[in-house]
């Protein structure tokens, strides 16, 4: 039997009765947009992250875009300002920046952690730099203490792209509570995944939260009164209800992910497979377990032949995408090497011990492994 990369049906089946009851509650309420379920989820998710405000929006890209849009409207950013962002992130990080007519400045990552290299950030700060977007890639927190120090030193906004980092923590502080604001995604494959699209902005900044609440709802704070040119990006009641159920189980799910990651890290020993570097494993949310190999494509084909499914996150970096052709000549050798070498192995809260062993044995059997 194959080892799936992620079995979303199995993930949700564990809470099927709770999810169905939550859906029925919304259906019976007769209120489906901006209602009690969303208000409750926003309060619960803000408390979970350790911040004062959470604002549910349509998806993770909208969350990041609305953070930047909100700061533009509050005067902290202006068109043409530069935002430092890791070169090896998913394209959504770049899209949120350019959608707001801001300029992304890619910064090379630390090849050991995959996250933005704080030591390179300061070298990239210029006269138009106004913000750092720290991406907690694969569920591993970026070096937020170093980035926060740089942001304070240079008077920059510090924004967290926490789309993959629900539940990641450091010294008791969770993702979303380190910077000025953060954007989360609730895409179904995330650690905290909806049964459709969804996202949230979290922040301690009351002015930003209020502006994002208006912007997500056609720029309206009062029905049919529109002081701002907003958009339609609202986390609906059904998805909020689903997320309330799954939030209660998030820490348990992350504990299982950490257990699987620990076994991989202890047992995979192959000269052509580089394991992810982790300082304290209990701080990593393990949305993805990403290894590196100079023979990545061969490794993926080998595992596929054994019925073990894997994925590449992501084959082409943003600056090499046609959408960002103007950035294509930037020298980002570390970013490009990572995109050639990364491979994500199966990891999920429903991956059983037998499947974990198969993945380990499959990696060990690759090529000329002893």
PDB file of N, CA and C in Angstrom, residues 154-232:
ATOM      1  N   UNK A 154      16.930  49.943  12.540  1.00  0.00           N
ATOM      2  CA  UNK A 154      16.743  50.691  11.296  1.00  0.00           C
ATOM      3  C   UNK A 154      15.336  51.257  11.142  1.00  0.00           C
ATOM      4  N   UNK A 155      14.497  51.105  12.156  1.00  0.00           N
ATOM      5  CA  UNK A 155      13.146  51.655  12.096  1.00  0.00           C
ATOM      6  C   UNK A 155      12.273  50.997  11.047  1.00  0.00           C
ATOM      7  N   UNK A 156      12.334  49.664  10.944  1.00  0.00           N
ATOM      8  CA  UNK A 156      11.607  48.925   9.927  1.00  0.00           C
ATOM      9  C   UNK A 156      10.438  48.165  10.539  1.00  0.00           C
ATOM     10  N   UNK A 157       9.396  47.961   9.742  1.00  0.00           N
ATOM     11  CA  UNK A 157       8.335  47.046  10.114  1.00  0.00           C
ATOM     12  C   UNK A 157       8.857  45.615  10.032  1.00  0.00           C
ATOM     13  N   UNK A 158       8.385  44.765  10.929  1.00  0.00           N
ATOM     14  CA  UNK A 158       8.736  43.346  10.888  1.00  0.00           C
ATOM     15  C   UNK A 158       7.440  42.556  10.739  1.00  0.00           C
ATOM     16  N   UNK A 159       7.278  41.941   9.579  1.00  0.00           N
ATOM     17  CA  UNK A 159       6.051  41.217   9.232  1.00  0.00           C
ATOM     18  C   UNK A 159       6.367  39.735   9.114  1.00  0.00           C
ATOM     19  N   UNK A 160       5.533  38.907   9.722  1.00  0.00           N
ATOM     20  CA  UNK A 160       5.724  37.464   9.669  1.00  0.00           C
ATOM     21  C   UNK A 160       4.812  36.839   8.615  1.00  0.00           C
ATOM     22  N   UNK A 161       5.409  36.124   7.674  1.00  0.00           N
ATOM     23  CA  UNK A 161       4.645  35.236   6.810  1.00  0.00           C
ATOM     24  C   UNK A 161       4.621  33.896   7.536  1.00  0.00           C
ATOM     25  N   UNK A 162       3.542  33.678   8.269  1.00  0.00           N
ATOM     26  CA  UNK A 162       3.413  32.489   9.114  1.00  0.00           C
ATOM     27  C   UNK A 162       2.484  31.457   8.487  1.00  0.00           C
ATOM     28  N   UNK A 163       2.380  31.474   7.170  1.00  0.00           N
ATOM     29  CA  UNK A 163       1.440  30.598   6.468  1.00  0.00           C
ATOM     30  C   UNK A 163       1.669  29.124   6.752  1.00  0.00           C
ATOM     31  N   UNK A 164       2.920  28.755   7.116  1.00  0.00           N
ATOM     32  CA  UNK A 164       3.245  27.350   7.353  1.00  0.00           C
ATOM     33  C   UNK A 164       3.599  27.085   8.814  1.00  0.00           C
ATOM     34  N   UNK A 165       3.379  28.049   9.691  1.00  0.00           N
ATOM     35  CA  UNK A 165       3.993  27.971  11.021  1.00  0.00           C
ATOM     36  C   UNK A 165       3.005  27.960  12.174  1.00  0.00           C
ATOM     37  N   UNK A 166       1.768  27.585  11.963  1.00  0.00           N
ATOM     38  CA  UNK A 166       0.804  27.505  13.067  1.00  0.00           C
ATOM     39  C   UNK A 166       1.382  26.635  14.183  1.00  0.00           C
ATOM     40  N   UNK A 167       1.544  27.210  15.359  1.00  0.00           N
ATOM     41  CA  UNK A 167       2.003  26.435  16.502  1.00  0.00           C
ATOM     42  C   UNK A 167       3.497  26.410  16.707  1.00  0.00           C
ATOM     43  N   UNK A 168       4.292  26.919  15.774  1.00  0.00           N
ATOM     44  CA  UNK A 168       5.733  27.020  15.994  1.00  0.00           C
ATOM     45  C   UNK A 168       5.984  28.023  17.104  1.00  0.00           C
ATOM     46  N   UNK A 169       7.017  27.777  17.921  1.00  0.00           N
ATOM     47  CA  UNK A 169       7.233  28.651  19.070  1.00  0.00           C
ATOM     48  C   UNK A 169       8.705  28.758  19.418  1.00  0.00           C
ATOM     49  N   UNK A 170       9.027  29.770  20.209  1.00  0.00           N
ATOM     50  CA  UNK A 170      10.381  29.954  20.725  1.00  0.00           C
ATOM     51  C   UNK A 170      10.248  30.642  22.077  1.00  0.00           C
ATOM     52  N   UNK A 171      10.799  30.015  23.107  1.00  0.00           N
ATOM     53  CA  UNK A 171      10.763  30.559  24.464  1.00  0.00           C
ATOM     54  C   UNK A 171       9.336  30.902  24.888  1.00  0.00           C
ATOM     55  N   UNK A 172       8.388  30.059  24.487  1.00  0.00           N
ATOM     56  CA  UNK A 172       7.003  30.250  24.882  1.00  0.00           C
ATOM     57  C   UNK A 172       6.222  31.241  24.051  1.00  0.00           C
ATOM     58  N   UNK A 173       6.860  31.837  23.038  1.00  0.00           N
ATOM     59  CA  UNK A 173       6.186  32.784  22.151  1.00  0.00           C
ATOM     60  C   UNK A 173       5.891  32.073  20.837  1.00  0.00           C
ATOM     61  N   UNK A 174       4.656  32.178  20.386  1.00  0.00           N
ATOM     62  CA  UNK A 174       4.262  31.466  19.170  1.00  0.00           C
ATOM     63  C   UNK A 174       4.387  32.343  17.937  1.00  0.00           C
ATOM     64  N   UNK A 175       4.496  31.684  16.794  1.00  0.00           N
ATOM     65  CA  UNK A 175       4.501  32.389  15.509  1.00  0.00           C
ATOM     66  C   UNK A 175       3.312  33.325  15.447  1.00  0.00           C
ATOM     67  N   UNK A 176       3.557  34.534  14.946  1.00  0.00           N
ATOM     68  CA  UNK A 176       2.517  35.541  14.861  1.00  0.00           C
ATOM     69  C   UNK A 176       2.632  36.600  15.932  1.00  0.00           C
ATOM     70  N   UNK A 177       3.403  36.317  16.998  1.00  0.00           N
ATOM     71  CA  UNK A 177       3.511  37.249  18.117  1.00  0.00           C
ATOM     72  C   UNK A 177       4.873  37.931  18.193  1.00  0.00           C
ATOM     73  N   UNK A 178       5.728  37.721  17.194  1.00  0.00           N
ATOM     74  CA  UNK A 178       7.078  38.286  17.233  1.00  0.00           C
ATOM     75  C   UNK A 178       7.174  39.644  16.545  1.00  0.00           C
ATOM     76  N   UNK A 179       6.455  39.812  15.439  1.00  0.00           N
ATOM     77  CA  UNK A 179       6.601  41.013  14.641  1.00  0.00           C
ATOM     78  C   UNK A 179       5.476  42.003  14.881  1.00  0.00           C
ATOM     79  N   UNK A 180       5.395  42.985  13.980  1.00  0.00           N
ATOM     80  CA  UNK A 180       4.320  43.976  14.054  1.00  0.00           C
ATOM     81  C   UNK A 180       2.981  43.370  13.635  1.00  0.00           C
ATOM     82  N   UNK A 181       3.022  42.425  12.725  1.00  0.00           N
ATOM     83  CA  UNK A 181       1.811  41.748  12.257  1.00  0.00           C
ATOM     84  C   UNK A 181       2.232  40.479  11.544  1.00  0.00           C
ATOM     85  N   UNK A 182       1.274  39.579  11.370  1.00  0.00           N
ATOM     86  CA  UNK A 182       1.563  38.316  10.696  1.00  0.00           C
ATOM     87  C   UNK A 182       0.378  37.907   9.844  1.00  0.00           C
ATOM     88  N   UNK A 183       0.671  37.149   8.788  1.00  0.00           N
ATOM     89  CA  UNK A 183      -0.357  36.571   7.948  1.00  0.00           C
ATOM     90  C   UNK A 183      -0.311  35.058   8.027  1.00  0.00           C
ATOM     91  N   UNK A 184      -1.472  34.438   8.238  1.00  0.00           N
ATOM     92  CA  UNK A 184      -1.598  32.981   8.280  1.00  0.00           C
ATOM     93  C   UNK A 184      -2.475  32.504   7.129  1.00  0.00           C
ATOM     94  N   UNK A 185      -2.208  31.289   6.672  1.00  0.00           N
ATOM     95  CA  UNK A 185      -3.059  30.613   5.699  1.00  0.00           C
ATOM     96  C   UNK A 185      -3.717  29.417   6.367  1.00  0.00           C
ATOM     97  N   UNK A 186      -4.973  29.163   6.012  1.00  0.00           N
ATOM     98  CA  UNK A 186      -5.672  27.969   6.477  1.00  0.00           C
ATOM     99  C   UNK A 186      -6.011  27.045   5.316  1.00  0.00           C
ATOM    100  N   UNK A 187      -5.197  27.075   4.276  1.00  0.00           N
ATOM    101  CA  UNK A 187      -5.340  26.127   3.170  1.00  0.00           C
ATOM    102  C   UNK A 187      -5.434  24.717   3.747  1.00  0.00           C
ATOM    103  N   UNK A 188      -6.243  23.830   3.158  1.00  0.00           N
ATOM    104  CA  UNK A 188      -6.512  22.530   3.783  1.00  0.00           C
ATOM    105  C   UNK A 188      -5.284  21.708   4.157  1.00  0.00           C
ATOM    106  N   UNK A 189      -4.153  21.902   3.485  1.00  0.00           N
ATOM    107  CA  UNK A 189      -2.966  21.102   3.781  1.00  0.00           C
ATOM    108  C   UNK A 189      -2.154  21.643   4.951  1.00  0.00           C
ATOM    109  N   UNK A 190      -2.505  22.809   5.475  1.00  0.00           N
ATOM    110  CA  UNK A 190      -1.726  23.400   6.564  1.00  0.00           C
ATOM    111  C   UNK A 190      -1.930  22.637   7.870  1.00  0.00           C
ATOM    112  N   UNK A 191      -1.047  22.893   8.832  1.00  0.00           N
ATOM    113  CA  UNK A 191      -1.213  22.269  10.156  1.00  0.00           C
ATOM    114  C   UNK A 191      -2.578  22.588  10.740  1.00  0.00           C
ATOM    115  N   UNK A 192      -3.018  23.838  10.569  1.00  0.00           N
ATOM    116  CA  UNK A 192      -4.385  24.228  10.909  1.00  0.00           C
ATOM    117  C   UNK A 192      -5.071  24.550   9.596  1.00  0.00           C
ATOM    118  N   UNK A 193      -5.724  23.547   9.033  1.00  0.00           N
ATOM    119  CA  UNK A 193      -6.293  23.690   7.698  1.00  0.00           C
ATOM    120  C   UNK A 193      -7.812  23.711   7.734  1.00  0.00           C
ATOM    121  N   UNK A 194      -8.384  24.601   6.969  1.00  0.00           N
ATOM    122  CA  UNK A 194      -9.831  24.647   6.814  1.00  0.00           C
ATOM    123  C   UNK A 194     -10.278  23.552   5.849  1.00  0.00           C
ATOM    124  N   UNK A 195     -11.566  23.518   5.541  1.00  0.00           N
ATOM    125  CA  UNK A 195     -12.074  22.609   4.511  1.00  0.00           C
ATOM    126  C   UNK A 195     -12.355  23.411   3.248  1.00  0.00           C
ATOM    127  N   UNK A 196     -11.503  24.367   3.005  1.00  0.00           N
ATOM    128  CA  UNK A 196     -11.572  25.283   1.880  1.00  0.00           C
ATOM    129  C   UNK A 196     -10.496  26.319   2.100  1.00  0.00           C
ATOM    130  N   UNK A 197     -10.612  27.478   1.472  1.00  0.00           N
ATOM    131  CA  UNK A 197      -9.622  28.520   1.664  1.00  0.00           C
ATOM    132  C   UNK A 197      -9.928  29.334   2.916  1.00  0.00           C
ATOM    133  N   UNK A 198      -8.889  29.960   3.431  1.00  0.00           N
ATOM    134  CA  UNK A 198      -9.060  30.837   4.579  1.00  0.00           C
ATOM    135  C   UNK A 198      -7.725  31.403   4.998  1.00  0.00           C
ATOM    136  N   UNK A 199      -7.758  32.489   5.732  1.00  0.00           N
ATOM    137  CA  UNK A 199      -6.541  33.102   6.231  1.00  0.00           C
ATOM    138  C   UNK A 199      -6.859  34.026   7.384  1.00  0.00           C
ATOM    139  N   UNK A 200      -5.816  34.565   8.007  1.00  0.00           N
ATOM    140  CA  UNK A 200      -6.014  35.499   9.109  1.00  0.00           C
ATOM    141  C   UNK A 200      -4.820  36.418   9.242  1.00  0.00           C
ATOM    142  N   UNK A 201      -5.091  37.640   9.665  1.00  0.00           N
ATOM    143  CA  UNK A 201      -4.080  38.596  10.087  1.00  0.00           C
ATOM    144  C   UNK A 201      -4.097  38.618  11.602  1.00  0.00           C
ATOM    145  N   UNK A 202      -2.921  38.531  12.230  1.00  0.00           N
ATOM    146  CA  UNK A 202      -2.844  38.673  13.678  1.00  0.00           C
ATOM    147  C   UNK A 202      -1.873  39.804  14.003  1.00  0.00           C
ATOM    148  N   UNK A 203      -2.168  40.535  15.075  1.00  0.00           N
ATOM    149  CA  UNK A 203      -1.356  41.698  15.419  1.00  0.00           C
ATOM    150  C   UNK A 203      -1.727  42.196  16.812  1.00  0.00           C
ATOM    151  N   UNK A 204      -0.812  42.958  17.405  1.00  0.00           N
ATOM    152  CA  UNK A 204      -1.114  43.703  18.622  1.00  0.00           C
ATOM    153  C   UNK A 204      -1.443  45.157  18.323  1.00  0.00           C
ATOM    154  N   UNK A 205      -1.407  45.526  17.052  1.00  0.00           N
ATOM    155  CA  UNK A 205      -1.627  46.900  16.604  1.00  0.00           C
ATOM    156  C   UNK A 205      -3.127  47.114  16.362  1.00  0.00           C
ATOM    157  N   UNK A 206      -3.786  47.815  17.284  1.00  0.00           N
ATOM    158  CA  UNK A 206      -5.234  48.007  17.185  1.00  0.00           C
ATOM    159  C   UNK A 206      -5.626  48.782  15.936  1.00  0.00           C
ATOM    160  N   UNK A 207      -4.807  49.768  15.557  1.00  0.00           N
ATOM    161  CA  UNK A 207      -5.131  50.570  14.373  1.00  0.00           C
ATOM    162  C   UNK A 207      -5.051  49.720  13.111  1.00  0.00           C
ATOM    163  N   UNK A 208      -4.033  48.881  13.024  1.00  0.00           N
ATOM    164  CA  UNK A 208      -3.915  48.007  11.855  1.00  0.00           C
ATOM    165  C   UNK A 208      -5.076  47.016  11.812  1.00  0.00           C
ATOM    166  N   UNK A 209      -5.402  46.405  12.940  1.00  0.00           N
ATOM    167  CA  UNK A 209      -6.499  45.432  12.974  1.00  0.00           C
ATOM    168  C   UNK A 209      -7.803  46.077  12.523  1.00  0.00           C
ATOM    169  N   UNK A 210      -8.073  47.281  12.997  1.00  0.00           N
ATOM    170  CA  UNK A 210      -9.307  47.967  12.613  1.00  0.00           C
ATOM    171  C   UNK A 210      -9.331  48.260  11.123  1.00  0.00           C
ATOM    172  N   UNK A 211      -8.182  48.678  10.569  1.00  0.00           N
ATOM    173  CA  UNK A 211      -8.145  48.985   9.141  1.00  0.00           C
ATOM    174  C   UNK A 211      -8.313  47.713   8.298  1.00  0.00           C
ATOM    175  N   UNK A 212      -7.678  46.621   8.707  1.00  0.00           N
ATOM    176  CA  UNK A 212      -7.823  45.366   7.964  1.00  0.00           C
ATOM    177  C   UNK A 212      -9.266  44.864   8.041  1.00  0.00           C
ATOM    178  N   UNK A 213      -9.920  45.009   9.187  1.00  0.00           N
ATOM    179  CA  UNK A 213     -11.321  44.597   9.297  1.00  0.00           C
ATOM    180  C   UNK A 213     -12.197  45.349   8.296  1.00  0.00           C
ATOM    181  N   UNK A 214     -11.916  46.628   8.128  1.00  0.00           N
ATOM    182  CA  UNK A 214     -12.686  47.406   7.158  1.00  0.00           C
ATOM    183  C   UNK A 214     -12.314  47.018   5.727  1.00  0.00           C
ATOM    184  N   UNK A 215     -11.027  46.899   5.448  1.00  0.00           N
ATOM    185  CA  UNK A 215     -10.581  46.617   4.088  1.00  0.00           C
ATOM    186  C   UNK A 215     -11.115  45.273   3.584  1.00  0.00           C
ATOM    187  N   UNK A 216     -11.185  44.272   4.478  1.00  0.00           N
ATOM    188  CA  UNK A 216     -11.646  42.945   4.041  1.00  0.00           C
ATOM    189  C   UNK A 216     -13.117  42.963   3.646  1.00  0.00           C
ATOM    190  N   UNK A 217     -13.853  43.986   4.109  1.00  0.00           N
ATOM    191  CA  UNK A 217     -15.302  44.043   3.934  1.00  0.00           C
ATOM    192  C   UNK A 217     -15.680  45.268   3.105  1.00  0.00           C
ATOM    193  N   UNK A 218     -15.110  45.341   1.897  1.00  0.00           N
ATOM    194  CA  UNK A 218     -15.413  46.427   0.966  1.00  0.00           C
ATOM    195  C   UNK A 218     -15.016  47.811   1.481  1.00  0.00           C
ATOM    196  N   UNK A 219     -14.109  47.864   2.447  1.00  0.00           N
ATOM    197  CA  UNK A 219     -13.695  49.150   2.989  1.00  0.00           C
ATOM    198  C   UNK A 219     -14.726  49.756   3.917  1.00  0.00           C
ATOM    199  N   UNK A 220     -15.567  48.916   4.512  1.00  0.00           N
ATOM    200  CA  UNK A 220     -16.696  49.403   5.308  1.00  0.00           C
ATOM    201  C   UNK A 220     -16.534  49.078   6.784  1.00  0.00           C
ATOM    202  N   UNK A 221     -16.762  50.059   7.624  1.00  0.00           N
ATOM    203  CA  UNK A 221     -16.854  49.849   9.062  1.00  0.00           C
ATOM    204  C   UNK A 221     -18.310  49.838   9.515  1.00  0.00           C
ATOM    205  N   UNK A 222     -19.160  50.457   8.723  1.00  0.00           N
ATOM    206  CA  UNK A 222     -20.594  50.524   8.968  1.00  0.00           C
ATOM    207  C   UNK A 222     -21.300  50.194   7.662  1.00  0.00           C
ATOM    208  N   UNK A 223     -22.321  49.360   7.705  1.00  0.00           N
ATOM    209  CA  UNK A 223     -22.964  48.872   6.489  1.00  0.00           C
ATOM    210  C   UNK A 223     -23.364  50.020   5.562  1.00  0.00           C
ATOM    211  N   UNK A 224     -22.916  49.869   4.300  1.00  0.00           N
ATOM    212  CA  UNK A 224     -23.186  50.821   3.225  1.00  0.00           C
ATOM    213  C   UNK A 224     -22.462  52.163   3.400  1.00  0.00           C
ATOM    214  N   UNK A 225     -21.528  52.216   4.320  1.00  0.00           N
ATOM    215  CA  UNK A 225     -20.665  53.391   4.470  1.00  0.00           C
ATOM    216  C   UNK A 225     -19.241  52.929   4.211  1.00  0.00           C
ATOM    217  N   UNK A 226     -18.567  53.518   3.223  1.00  0.00           N
ATOM    218  CA  UNK A 226     -17.287  53.004   2.744  1.00  0.00           C
ATOM    219  C   UNK A 226     -16.220  54.095   2.740  1.00  0.00           C
ATOM    220  N   UNK A 227     -15.553  54.311   3.854  1.00  0.00           N
ATOM    221  CA  UNK A 227     -14.492  55.315   3.887  1.00  0.00           C
ATOM    222  C   UNK A 227     -13.214  54.880   3.167  1.00  0.00           C
ATOM    223  N   UNK A 228     -13.070  53.579   2.905  1.00  0.00           N
ATOM    224  CA  UNK A 228     -11.867  53.055   2.260  1.00  0.00           C
ATOM    225  C   UNK A 228     -12.242  52.239   1.025  1.00  0.00           C
ATOM    226  N   UNK A 229     -11.310  52.141   0.100  1.00  0.00           N
ATOM    227  CA  UNK A 229     -11.509  51.305  -1.089  1.00  0.00           C
ATOM    228  C   UNK A 229     -11.057  49.884  -0.759  1.00  0.00           C
ATOM    229  N   UNK A 230     -11.976  49.112  -0.258  1.00  0.00           N
ATOM    230  CA  UNK A 230     -11.628  47.794   0.230  1.00  0.00           C
ATOM    231  C   UNK A 230     -11.807  46.688  -0.791  1.00  0.00           C
ATOM    232  N   UNK A 231     -11.790  45.462  -0.299  1.00  0.00           N
ATOM    233  CA  UNK A 231     -11.950  44.259  -1.119  1.00  0.00           C
ATOM    234  C   UNK A 231     -12.960  43.349  -0.417  1.00  0.00           C
ATOM    235  N   UNK A 232     -13.292  42.257  -1.057  1.00  0.00           N
ATOM    236  CA  UNK A 232     -14.145  41.247  -0.439  1.00  0.00           C
ATOM    237  C   UNK A 232     -13.261  40.057  -0.081  1.00  0.00           C
TER     238      UNK A 232
END
